[in-house]
């Protein structure tokens, strides 16, 4: 007869990790965000609400009530927001009346954004955003966390998302956020831009138009309707009337026009440089554990990262100005379908402006099996050049006829666009081509603004052979290639191929995809 030792006891299950809250000041940032949305109505209420027979006291009281309601909502959101870090997922609970619970597996997080505006930096906090593929909104937005806590959570997502997570003791995942820095290999710097590079970005871009158009639109929002246009018309008449009384010579008018256009161009360059400094100051591209991270920004610091396996397509692009100074840019499309190209939140630009050699080195480093530049591009038949300027051949003559009826013979000047359109079309089709091997497919095009676009065959999800009525008449076809998350203004397609060649390319790609597993 056997007996059990008296001191033997069943193992005690470890306590589950507690839920965590946001930073105590998070309600303030939520309130400021909501106030920004209601800023224009509140200003209109304060400025125009007291006019007429309405008592000003009620205007101020209504404004205070609105602000008090926003403060109360912000505090309630802070009190009801919880997140829990598990072994393989993050659980987020939120909601005041309707309670929501969202489970976000680490392996499904495609992009991590750590955002710091000047107020965040003053309080030592940051906003964290977790994105997955195919969504128009982030999976989770944490406003706000301590900066060290946000960076630790970003590191945890990077570690858990690369490989199947281990099964540590309960509470270990949450402890990662408060533990010492990881002993992982240090990040390797792939590209770093200095102040001269950022200055060059501003001089070679047209970002100044963004500020001009934004200021023009804001003037229409904050001033009464017609006030801006009337002011411009009034001051314009005064200036031209004063100049007419001086009876200047023709060359004086020409010099004045040149100085006016030149001054406006310099203003646009200056605004472009300022915007480039605000966005790209301190730009650094690093790689750690097969994850790319970009940090940049002067006032608002942005740190965004994406796993290399999440990149769906690559685009090289250079304008005429960039080509003349020996620069181009490298952009990516990732599987996180959140945001637009220019919202600055998700990682889109690996090299905002770099030498062609630096861009090629980045491609070869990140895509080891890629032969870049390709040994030989497969071109298209040049006799179809007129198809690229077909819209101009139809629209420009109609516009010219209308202009002749309106302004007389000078309206026929619009026809001068046709030779330029034909010349540009012939140059563009001379550069069109594609390259296909066992691992990658690449297309190129453009002439004044040149581009190259490529994708791994493992990332292709669908293929489509397209033939328009004009294609059927000419015996040509186009092959469209689709990858998850790849978008932008440049489509991944092979255009104007002979039908037999297009079907051969489609068959080759189908056979290659049948032997591969979608990643």
Short mmCIF file of C-alpha atoms in Angstrom, two decimals:
data_model
loop_
_atom_site.label_atom_id
_atom_site.label_comp_id
_atom_site.label_asym_id
_atom_site.label_seq_id
_atom_site.Cartn_x
_atom_site.Cartn_y
_atom_site.Cartn_z
CA UNK A 1 0.00 0.00 0.00
CA UNK A 2 1.52 3.25 -1.15
CA UNK A 3 1.02 6.60 0.44
CA UNK A 4 1.39 10.09 -0.96
CA UNK A 5 3.75 12.53 0.72
CA UNK A 6 1.96 14.92 2.99
CA UNK A 7 3.72 18.03 1.57
CA UNK A 8 2.64 17.39 -2.02
CA UNK A 9 0.19 19.99 -3.32
CA UNK A 10 -1.33 20.60 -6.78
CA UNK A 11 0.44 23.29 -8.83
CA UNK A 12 -1.08 26.72 -8.51
CA UNK A 13 -2.08 28.28 -11.81
CA UNK A 14 -0.39 31.63 -12.39
CA UNK A 15 -2.60 34.67 -12.09
CA UNK A 16 -3.76 36.13 -15.40
CA UNK A 17 -2.15 39.33 -16.57
CA UNK A 18 -4.19 42.37 -15.53
CA UNK A 19 -5.82 44.69 -18.00
CA UNK A 20 -3.96 47.92 -18.62
CA UNK A 21 -5.12 51.48 -19.09
CA UNK A 22 -3.87 54.30 -21.22
CA UNK A 23 -1.78 57.14 -19.87
CA UNK A 24 -3.64 59.26 -17.26
CA UNK A 25 -3.41 62.27 -19.60
CA UNK A 26 -4.94 60.42 -22.54
CA UNK A 27 -8.34 62.06 -21.94
CA UNK A 28 -6.73 65.45 -22.59
CA UNK A 29 -5.46 64.41 -26.02
CA UNK A 30 -8.81 62.83 -26.95
CA UNK A 31 -10.54 66.06 -25.91
CA UNK A 32 -8.15 68.17 -28.00
CA UNK A 33 -8.76 65.93 -31.00
CA UNK A 34 -12.52 66.34 -30.61
CA UNK A 35 -12.18 70.09 -30.10
CA UNK A 36 -10.28 70.29 -33.37
CA UNK A 37 -13.24 68.70 -35.13
CA UNK A 38 -15.66 71.18 -33.53
CA UNK A 39 -13.32 74.17 -33.77
CA UNK A 40 -14.93 75.78 -36.80
CA UNK A 41 -18.55 75.54 -35.49
CA UNK A 42 -17.47 76.88 -32.07
CA UNK A 43 -15.62 79.82 -33.62
CA UNK A 44 -18.63 80.57 -35.84
CA UNK A 45 -20.87 80.42 -32.76
CA UNK A 46 -18.71 82.84 -30.80
CA UNK A 47 -18.22 85.27 -33.71
CA UNK A 48 -21.67 85.31 -35.25
CA UNK A 49 -23.83 83.93 -32.43
CA UNK A 50 -24.08 87.21 -30.55
CA UNK A 51 -25.30 89.26 -33.49
CA UNK A 52 -28.85 90.43 -33.80
CA UNK A 53 -31.28 90.10 -30.89
CA UNK A 54 -29.65 87.01 -29.36
CA UNK A 55 -28.18 87.47 -25.89
CA UNK A 56 -24.40 87.02 -25.84
CA UNK A 57 -24.62 85.20 -22.49
CA UNK A 58 -26.46 82.30 -24.12
CA UNK A 59 -23.80 82.12 -26.82
CA UNK A 60 -21.02 81.78 -24.25
CA UNK A 61 -23.07 79.39 -22.15
CA UNK A 62 -23.73 77.13 -25.15
CA UNK A 63 -20.02 77.09 -25.97
CA UNK A 64 -19.13 76.15 -22.37
CA UNK A 65 -21.75 73.37 -22.39
CA UNK A 66 -20.32 71.92 -25.60
CA UNK A 67 -16.78 72.00 -24.16
CA UNK A 68 -17.97 70.42 -20.89
CA UNK A 69 -19.70 67.61 -22.80
CA UNK A 70 -16.52 66.95 -24.82
CA UNK A 71 -14.45 66.83 -21.61
CA UNK A 72 -16.92 64.38 -20.03
CA UNK A 73 -16.88 62.13 -23.10
CA UNK A 74 -13.08 62.16 -23.16
CA UNK A 75 -12.84 61.16 -19.50
CA UNK A 76 -15.41 58.39 -19.97
CA UNK A 77 -13.46 57.05 -22.95
CA UNK A 78 -10.32 56.94 -20.83
CA UNK A 79 -12.12 55.14 -17.98
CA UNK A 80 -13.70 52.54 -20.28
CA UNK A 81 -10.65 51.82 -22.51
CA UNK A 82 -8.69 48.69 -21.54
CA UNK A 83 -6.15 46.55 -23.34
CA UNK A 84 -4.74 43.17 -22.42
CA UNK A 85 -1.52 41.66 -23.76
CA UNK A 86 -1.82 37.90 -24.19
CA UNK A 87 0.52 35.22 -25.46
CA UNK A 88 -0.36 35.66 -29.13
CA UNK A 89 -2.77 38.59 -29.34
CA UNK A 90 -3.75 41.98 -27.96
CA UNK A 91 -7.27 42.35 -26.64
CA UNK A 92 -8.83 45.82 -26.65
CA UNK A 93 -12.05 46.76 -24.86
CA UNK A 94 -13.68 50.13 -25.44
CA UNK A 95 -17.01 51.86 -25.62
CA UNK A 96 -19.24 53.85 -23.29
CA UNK A 97 -22.74 52.65 -24.09
CA UNK A 98 -21.99 49.97 -26.69
CA UNK A 99 -19.12 47.86 -25.36
CA UNK A 100 -16.68 46.51 -27.96
CA UNK A 101 -14.01 43.85 -27.60
CA UNK A 102 -11.42 43.32 -30.35
CA UNK A 103 -8.85 40.53 -30.52
CA UNK A 104 -5.78 41.43 -32.61
CA UNK A 105 -3.34 38.53 -33.21
CA UNK A 106 0.30 39.61 -33.34
CA UNK A 107 0.78 37.71 -36.60
CA UNK A 108 -1.96 39.80 -38.26
CA UNK A 109 -0.49 43.19 -37.39
CA UNK A 110 1.14 44.46 -40.58
CA UNK A 111 2.09 48.00 -39.62
CA UNK A 112 2.93 49.74 -36.35
CA UNK A 113 2.92 53.54 -36.13
CA UNK A 114 4.28 55.53 -33.19
CA UNK A 115 3.19 59.16 -33.56
CA UNK A 116 4.42 62.14 -31.52
CA UNK A 117 3.32 65.72 -32.11
CA UNK A 118 4.89 68.60 -30.14
CA UNK A 119 2.34 68.25 -27.33
CA UNK A 120 3.06 64.51 -27.09
CA UNK A 121 6.77 65.24 -26.82
CA UNK A 122 6.13 67.81 -24.09
CA UNK A 123 4.31 65.23 -21.96
CA UNK A 124 6.64 62.34 -22.89
CA UNK A 125 3.84 60.28 -24.45
CA UNK A 126 3.02 58.88 -27.90
CA UNK A 127 0.09 57.61 -29.91
CA UNK A 128 0.28 54.00 -31.07
CA UNK A 129 -1.61 52.65 -34.07
CA UNK A 130 -1.85 48.98 -35.09
CA UNK A 131 -2.89 48.19 -38.65
CA UNK A 132 -3.76 45.00 -40.47
CA UNK A 133 -4.36 44.20 -44.13
CA UNK A 134 -7.38 45.34 -46.09
CA UNK A 135 -8.92 47.65 -43.50
CA UNK A 136 -9.82 51.30 -43.97
CA UNK A 137 -9.34 51.95 -40.25
CA UNK A 138 -6.60 50.82 -37.87
CA UNK A 139 -7.29 47.78 -35.71
CA UNK A 140 -6.42 49.75 -32.58
CA UNK A 141 -5.53 53.37 -31.78
CA UNK A 142 -4.07 53.90 -28.33
CA UNK A 143 -4.26 57.59 -27.39
CA UNK A 144 -1.95 57.87 -25.54
CA UNK A 145 0.81 55.74 -23.93
CA UNK A 146 4.09 56.60 -22.27
CA UNK A 147 6.76 56.77 -24.95
CA UNK A 148 8.79 53.94 -23.41
CA UNK A 149 5.63 51.82 -23.16
CA UNK A 150 4.70 52.49 -26.80
CA UNK A 151 8.20 51.56 -28.02
CA UNK A 152 8.19 48.40 -25.88
CA UNK A 153 4.80 47.39 -27.30
CA UNK A 154 6.11 48.03 -30.82
CA UNK A 155 9.09 45.76 -30.05
CA UNK A 156 6.77 43.08 -28.66
CA UNK A 157 4.66 43.15 -31.83
CA UNK A 158 7.81 42.86 -33.93
CA UNK A 159 9.07 39.85 -31.96
CA UNK A 160 5.77 38.01 -31.75
CA UNK A 161 4.81 38.71 -35.34
CA UNK A 162 7.94 37.19 -36.87
CA UNK A 163 7.59 33.68 -35.47
CA UNK A 164 5.09 31.51 -33.56
CA UNK A 165 4.99 32.92 -30.03
CA UNK A 166 6.31 30.88 -27.10
CA UNK A 167 4.12 29.95 -24.18
CA UNK A 168 5.52 31.90 -21.24
CA UNK A 169 4.00 32.14 -17.81
CA UNK A 170 0.88 34.23 -17.57
CA UNK A 171 1.71 37.84 -17.07
CA UNK A 172 5.06 37.57 -18.85
CA UNK A 173 3.77 39.28 -22.02
CA UNK A 174 2.55 42.26 -20.05
CA UNK A 175 5.84 42.42 -18.17
CA UNK A 176 7.67 42.95 -21.45
CA UNK A 177 6.35 46.51 -21.53
CA UNK A 178 8.08 47.36 -18.28
CA UNK A 179 11.20 45.22 -18.61
CA UNK A 180 14.71 46.22 -19.64
CA UNK A 181 15.50 46.74 -23.33
CA UNK A 182 15.70 43.57 -25.42
CA UNK A 183 19.04 41.97 -26.17
CA UNK A 184 18.13 41.56 -29.84
CA UNK A 185 20.63 42.57 -32.50
CA UNK A 186 20.85 46.33 -32.98
CA UNK A 187 19.03 47.89 -35.90
CA UNK A 188 21.05 48.31 -39.10
CA UNK A 189 20.81 51.75 -40.73
CA UNK A 190 19.98 51.33 -44.43
CA UNK A 191 19.46 54.99 -45.35
CA UNK A 192 19.84 58.29 -43.54
CA UNK A 193 19.08 61.75 -44.93
CA UNK A 194 20.91 64.87 -43.81
CA UNK A 195 19.68 68.46 -43.91
CA UNK A 196 21.09 68.97 -47.42
CA UNK A 197 19.14 65.95 -48.67
CA UNK A 198 15.93 67.25 -47.08
CA UNK A 199 16.57 70.68 -48.60
CA UNK A 200 16.97 69.02 -51.99
CA UNK A 201 13.64 67.22 -51.51
CA UNK A 202 11.90 70.55 -50.96
CA UNK A 203 13.54 72.23 -53.95
CA UNK A 204 12.67 69.35 -56.30
CA UNK A 205 9.05 68.91 -55.17
CA UNK A 206 5.87 70.92 -55.57
CA UNK A 207 4.66 70.57 -51.98
CA UNK A 208 4.35 74.36 -51.75
CA UNK A 209 1.11 74.13 -53.72
CA UNK A 210 -0.36 72.14 -50.82
CA UNK A 211 0.19 75.05 -48.43
CA UNK A 212 -1.09 77.61 -50.95
CA UNK A 213 -4.29 75.67 -51.69
CA UNK A 214 -4.82 74.95 -47.98
CA UNK A 215 -4.49 78.64 -47.16
CA UNK A 216 -6.86 79.54 -49.98
CA UNK A 217 -9.44 77.02 -48.79
CA UNK A 218 -9.09 78.13 -45.15
CA UNK A 219 -9.70 81.75 -46.15
CA UNK A 220 -13.05 80.75 -47.63
CA UNK A 221 -13.93 78.89 -44.44
CA UNK A 222 -13.05 81.60 -41.91
CA UNK A 223 -14.15 84.70 -43.85
CA UNK A 224 -17.66 85.53 -45.12
CA UNK A 225 -18.62 84.27 -48.55
CA UNK A 226 -17.36 86.53 -51.31
CA UNK A 227 -15.07 88.49 -49.01
CA UNK A 228 -11.85 86.94 -50.34
CA UNK A 229 -12.76 87.17 -54.03
CA UNK A 230 -13.98 90.76 -53.59
CA UNK A 231 -10.78 91.71 -51.78
CA UNK A 232 -8.61 90.19 -54.49
CA UNK A 233 -10.60 91.90 -57.23
CA UNK A 234 -10.58 95.26 -55.41
CA UNK A 235 -6.85 95.30 -54.69
CA UNK A 236 -6.08 94.01 -58.17
CA UNK A 237 -7.98 96.90 -59.73
CA UNK A 238 -6.16 99.38 -57.51
CA UNK A 239 -2.74 98.00 -58.45
CA UNK A 240 -3.45 97.87 -62.18
CA UNK A 241 -5.12 101.26 -62.10
CA UNK A 242 -2.11 102.84 -60.40
CA UNK A 243 0.27 101.16 -62.86
CA UNK A 244 -1.80 102.34 -65.85
CA UNK A 245 -1.56 105.98 -64.75
CA UNK A 246 2.24 105.71 -64.86
CA UNK A 247 2.12 104.80 -68.58
CA UNK A 248 4.98 102.28 -68.42
CA UNK A 249 6.68 100.95 -71.53
CA UNK A 250 6.07 97.43 -72.77
CA UNK A 251 9.41 96.18 -71.47
CA UNK A 252 8.45 97.39 -67.98
CA UNK A 253 5.31 95.24 -68.09
CA UNK A 254 7.38 92.27 -69.23
CA UNK A 255 9.94 92.76 -66.44
CA UNK A 256 7.16 93.18 -63.86
CA UNK A 257 5.49 89.99 -65.06
CA UNK A 258 8.79 88.09 -64.91
CA UNK A 259 9.48 89.33 -61.38
CA UNK A 260 5.94 88.44 -60.29
CA UNK A 261 6.14 84.90 -61.67
CA UNK A 262 9.67 84.49 -60.30
CA UNK A 263 8.64 85.73 -56.86
CA UNK A 264 5.67 83.37 -56.77
CA UNK A 265 7.94 80.49 -57.84
CA UNK A 266 10.43 81.34 -55.08
CA UNK A 267 7.58 81.44 -52.57
CA UNK A 268 6.47 77.96 -53.67
CA UNK A 269 10.05 76.67 -53.34
CA UNK A 270 10.33 78.17 -49.85
CA UNK A 271 7.05 76.59 -48.75
CA UNK A 272 8.13 73.25 -50.25
CA UNK A 273 11.40 73.37 -48.30
CA UNK A 274 9.56 74.18 -45.06
CA UNK A 275 7.12 71.30 -45.55
CA UNK A 276 9.97 68.93 -46.45
CA UNK A 277 11.83 69.90 -43.26
CA UNK A 278 8.72 69.33 -41.16
CA UNK A 279 8.18 65.87 -42.63
CA UNK A 280 11.62 64.45 -43.44
CA UNK A 281 13.93 66.03 -40.86
CA UNK A 282 16.02 63.28 -39.27
CA UNK A 283 14.82 60.67 -41.77
CA UNK A 284 16.32 57.27 -40.98
CA UNK A 285 15.51 53.86 -42.46
CA UNK A 286 16.59 50.93 -40.29
CA UNK A 287 16.17 47.17 -40.38
CA UNK A 288 15.89 44.87 -37.38
CA UNK A 289 14.70 41.28 -37.33
CA UNK A 290 13.50 41.54 -40.95
CA UNK A 291 11.34 44.54 -40.11
CA UNK A 292 11.82 47.98 -41.66
CA UNK A 293 11.36 51.11 -39.55
CA UNK A 294 11.30 54.74 -40.67
CA UNK A 295 11.70 57.62 -38.20
CA UNK A 296 11.29 61.23 -39.36
CA UNK A 297 9.74 64.60 -38.55
CA UNK A 298 10.83 67.92 -37.08
CA UNK A 299 7.91 69.00 -34.87
CA UNK A 300 5.78 65.88 -35.19
CA UNK A 301 7.93 62.76 -34.89
CA UNK A 302 6.66 59.70 -36.74
CA UNK A 303 7.99 56.18 -36.26
CA UNK A 304 6.37 53.59 -38.51
CA UNK A 305 7.43 50.05 -39.26
CA UNK A 306 6.42 47.15 -41.45
CA UNK A 307 7.65 43.57 -41.84
CA UNK A 308 9.50 42.85 -45.06
CA UNK A 309 7.16 39.97 -45.83
CA UNK A 310 4.23 42.42 -45.81
CA UNK A 311 5.58 44.45 -48.74
CA UNK A 312 3.48 43.71 -51.80
CA UNK A 313 4.98 45.89 -54.56
CA UNK A 314 7.91 48.25 -55.13
CA UNK A 315 8.01 51.46 -57.19
CA UNK A 316 10.97 53.50 -58.38
CA UNK A 317 10.09 56.94 -59.69
CA UNK A 318 11.97 60.00 -60.94
CA UNK A 319 10.74 63.29 -62.34
CA UNK A 320 12.65 65.29 -64.93
CA UNK A 321 14.10 67.58 -62.25
CA UNK A 322 15.16 64.62 -60.12
CA UNK A 323 16.78 62.95 -63.10
CA UNK A 324 18.79 66.06 -63.95
CA UNK A 325 20.32 66.12 -60.46
CA UNK A 326 20.79 62.34 -60.31
CA UNK A 327 18.09 61.44 -57.77
CA UNK A 328 15.03 59.19 -57.57
CA UNK A 329 12.64 57.81 -54.95
CA UNK A 330 11.73 54.31 -53.80
CA UNK A 331 8.21 53.61 -52.54
CA UNK A 332 6.43 50.46 -51.41
CA UNK A 333 2.87 49.19 -51.16
CA UNK A 334 2.28 47.13 -48.04
CA UNK A 335 -0.53 44.88 -46.96
CA UNK A 336 -1.87 47.39 -44.45
CA UNK A 337 -4.66 49.02 -46.40
CA UNK A 338 -5.07 51.97 -44.05
CA UNK A 339 -4.58 55.54 -45.01
CA UNK A 340 -3.75 57.26 -48.23
CA UNK A 341 -0.44 57.79 -49.90
CA UNK A 342 0.12 61.18 -48.39
CA UNK A 343 -1.30 60.95 -44.91
CA UNK A 344 2.16 60.17 -43.57
CA UNK A 345 0.95 57.47 -41.18
CA UNK A 346 1.74 54.15 -42.87
CA UNK A 347 5.15 53.36 -44.27
CA UNK A 348 5.20 54.19 -47.98
CA UNK A 349 8.58 55.79 -48.70
CA UNK A 350 11.78 53.85 -48.14
CA UNK A 351 13.84 56.50 -49.93
CA UNK A 352 12.11 59.88 -50.42
CA UNK A 353 15.12 61.01 -52.48
CA UNK A 354 18.38 59.15 -53.06
CA UNK A 355 20.87 58.43 -55.80
CA UNK A 356 19.93 55.73 -58.33
CA UNK A 357 22.78 53.58 -57.01
CA UNK A 358 21.47 53.85 -53.43
CA UNK A 359 17.94 52.88 -54.53
CA UNK A 360 19.26 49.92 -56.53
CA UNK A 361 21.37 48.79 -53.55
CA UNK A 362 18.30 48.95 -51.30
CA UNK A 363 16.31 46.81 -53.74
CA UNK A 364 19.08 44.23 -54.05
CA UNK A 365 19.51 44.10 -50.26
CA UNK A 366 15.82 43.70 -49.48
CA UNK A 367 15.15 41.38 -52.45
CA UNK A 368 18.24 39.13 -52.57
CA UNK A 369 16.99 37.04 -55.49
CA UNK A 370 16.24 40.07 -57.66
CA UNK A 371 18.41 40.79 -60.69
CA UNK A 372 18.32 44.56 -60.73
CA UNK A 373 18.54 46.30 -63.09
CA UNK A 374 17.13 43.50 -65.26
CA UNK A 375 19.55 42.16 -67.87
CA UNK A 376 17.06 42.81 -70.67
CA UNK A 377 13.68 44.53 -70.93
CA UNK A 378 11.04 43.09 -73.24
CA UNK A 379 9.65 46.04 -75.21
CA UNK A 380 6.33 46.61 -76.99
CA UNK A 381 5.58 47.46 -80.60
CA UNK A 382 6.14 51.18 -81.23
CA UNK A 383 3.56 51.43 -83.99
CA UNK A 384 0.84 51.78 -81.36
CA UNK A 385 2.22 55.09 -80.02
CA UNK A 386 -0.88 56.97 -81.15
CA UNK A 387 -2.98 55.10 -78.57
CA UNK A 388 -1.24 57.02 -75.75
CA UNK A 389 -2.26 60.40 -77.20
CA UNK A 390 -5.73 59.31 -78.36
CA UNK A 391 -7.55 61.42 -75.70
CA UNK A 392 -5.64 64.52 -76.86
CA UNK A 393 -6.46 63.76 -80.50
CA UNK A 394 -10.15 63.82 -79.61
CA UNK A 395 -10.40 66.52 -76.94
CA UNK A 396 -7.94 69.19 -78.17
CA UNK A 397 -9.62 69.84 -81.57
CA UNK A 398 -13.01 70.21 -79.86
CA UNK A 399 -11.56 72.66 -77.33
CA UNK A 400 -9.87 74.59 -80.15
CA UNK A 401 -13.13 74.96 -82.04
CA UNK A 402 -14.83 76.33 -78.93
CA UNK A 403 -11.91 78.69 -78.24
CA UNK A 404 -12.01 80.05 -81.82
CA UNK A 405 -15.69 80.91 -81.40
CA UNK A 406 -14.96 82.63 -78.07
CA UNK A 407 -11.70 84.54 -78.64
CA UNK A 408 -11.17 84.39 -82.38
CA UNK A 409 -8.20 82.98 -84.31
CA UNK A 410 -6.01 82.96 -81.20
CA UNK A 411 -8.04 80.01 -79.97
CA UNK A 412 -6.31 77.82 -82.56
CA UNK A 413 -3.14 78.05 -80.46
CA UNK A 414 -4.49 75.07 -78.49
CA UNK A 415 -3.74 72.88 -81.50
CA UNK A 416 -0.03 73.30 -80.70
CA UNK A 417 -0.58 70.73 -77.95
CA UNK A 418 -1.05 67.95 -80.53
CA UNK A 419 2.59 67.81 -81.76
CA UNK A 420 3.85 67.80 -78.18
CA UNK A 421 1.38 65.07 -77.22
CA UNK A 422 2.46 62.96 -80.19
CA UNK A 423 6.15 63.43 -79.38
CA UNK A 424 5.60 62.50 -75.74
CA UNK A 425 3.58 59.41 -76.70
CA UNK A 426 6.33 58.19 -79.04
CA UNK A 427 8.95 58.62 -76.29
CA UNK A 428 6.80 56.89 -73.70
CA UNK A 429 6.09 53.83 -75.79
CA UNK A 430 9.81 53.56 -76.59
CA UNK A 431 10.47 53.16 -72.86
CA UNK A 432 7.62 50.77 -72.12
CA UNK A 433 8.66 47.23 -71.31
CA UNK A 434 8.49 44.35 -68.87
CA UNK A 435 10.75 41.74 -67.33
CA UNK A 436 9.72 38.30 -66.07
CA UNK A 437 11.75 35.55 -64.43
CA UNK A 438 11.06 32.76 -61.97
CA UNK A 439 10.79 35.09 -58.96
CA UNK A 440 9.76 38.58 -60.05
CA UNK A 441 7.81 40.55 -62.57
CA UNK A 442 8.69 44.17 -63.36
CA UNK A 443 7.25 46.81 -65.67
CA UNK A 444 8.56 50.24 -66.64
CA UNK A 445 7.13 53.27 -68.40
CA UNK A 446 6.94 57.04 -68.58
CA UNK A 447 9.30 59.46 -70.23
CA UNK A 448 9.12 62.95 -68.70
CA UNK A 449 8.43 61.25 -65.37
CA UNK A 450 9.92 57.76 -65.43
CA UNK A 451 8.90 54.85 -63.23
CA UNK A 452 9.67 51.19 -62.59
CA UNK A 453 7.27 48.89 -60.73
CA UNK A 454 7.92 45.29 -59.61
CA UNK A 455 6.45 42.57 -57.42
CA UNK A 456 7.38 39.08 -56.29
CA UNK A 457 5.47 36.26 -57.92
CA UNK A 458 4.70 34.92 -54.43
CA UNK A 459 2.64 38.05 -53.74
CA UNK A 460 0.43 37.85 -56.86
CA UNK A 461 -3.16 36.94 -56.07
CA UNK A 462 -4.95 37.22 -59.39
CA UNK A 463 -4.19 37.58 -63.09
CA UNK A 464 -6.44 39.07 -65.73
CA UNK A 465 -6.23 39.27 -69.51
CA UNK A 466 -8.02 42.39 -70.76
CA UNK A 467 -8.97 43.25 -74.36
CA UNK A 468 -10.82 46.43 -75.23
CA UNK A 469 -12.64 46.86 -78.56
CA UNK A 470 -9.56 48.69 -79.86
CA UNK A 471 -7.38 45.78 -78.70
CA UNK A 472 -9.56 43.32 -80.60
CA UNK A 473 -9.24 45.44 -83.74
CA UNK A 474 -5.45 45.64 -83.46
CA UNK A 475 -4.83 42.13 -82.13
CA UNK A 476 -3.36 43.26 -78.81
CA UNK A 477 -4.11 42.63 -75.13
CA UNK A 478 -3.08 43.73 -71.62
CA UNK A 479 -2.22 41.57 -68.61
CA UNK A 480 -3.25 42.92 -65.20
CA UNK A 481 -1.52 41.68 -62.05
CA UNK A 482 -3.09 42.09 -58.62
CA UNK A 483 -1.45 41.87 -55.19
CA UNK A 484 -3.01 42.44 -51.77
CA UNK A 485 -2.67 46.06 -50.69
CA UNK A 486 -0.85 47.27 -53.83
CA UNK A 487 -2.36 50.50 -55.07
CA UNK A 488 -1.34 53.94 -56.14
CA UNK A 489 -1.43 55.79 -59.44
CA UNK A 490 0.79 53.27 -61.29
CA UNK A 491 -0.89 49.98 -62.12
CA UNK A 492 1.01 46.72 -62.32
CA UNK A 493 0.09 45.73 -65.88
CA UNK A 494 1.67 44.74 -69.17
CA UNK A 495 0.12 46.89 -71.93
CA UNK A 496 -0.17 46.72 -75.72
CA UNK A 497 1.22 43.19 -76.06
CA UNK A 498 0.37 41.05 -79.09
CA UNK A 499 -2.44 38.69 -78.13
CA UNK A 500 -0.32 35.56 -78.50
CA UNK A 501 2.45 37.07 -76.36
CA UNK A 502 -0.01 38.20 -73.69
CA UNK A 503 -1.57 34.74 -73.49
CA UNK A 504 1.91 33.22 -73.26
CA UNK A 505 2.81 35.51 -70.36
CA UNK A 506 -0.49 34.69 -68.66
CA UNK A 507 0.15 30.94 -69.04
CA UNK A 508 3.69 31.26 -67.68
CA UNK A 509 2.49 33.20 -64.64
CA UNK A 510 -0.37 30.75 -64.02
CA UNK A 511 2.05 27.84 -64.01
CA UNK A 512 4.44 29.68 -61.70
CA UNK A 513 1.66 30.57 -59.26
CA UNK A 514 0.31 27.01 -59.25
CA UNK A 515 3.65 25.80 -57.87
CA UNK A 516 3.87 28.46 -55.17
CA UNK A 517 2.23 29.13 -51.86
CA UNK A 518 0.65 32.56 -51.38
CA UNK A 519 2.58 34.63 -48.82
#
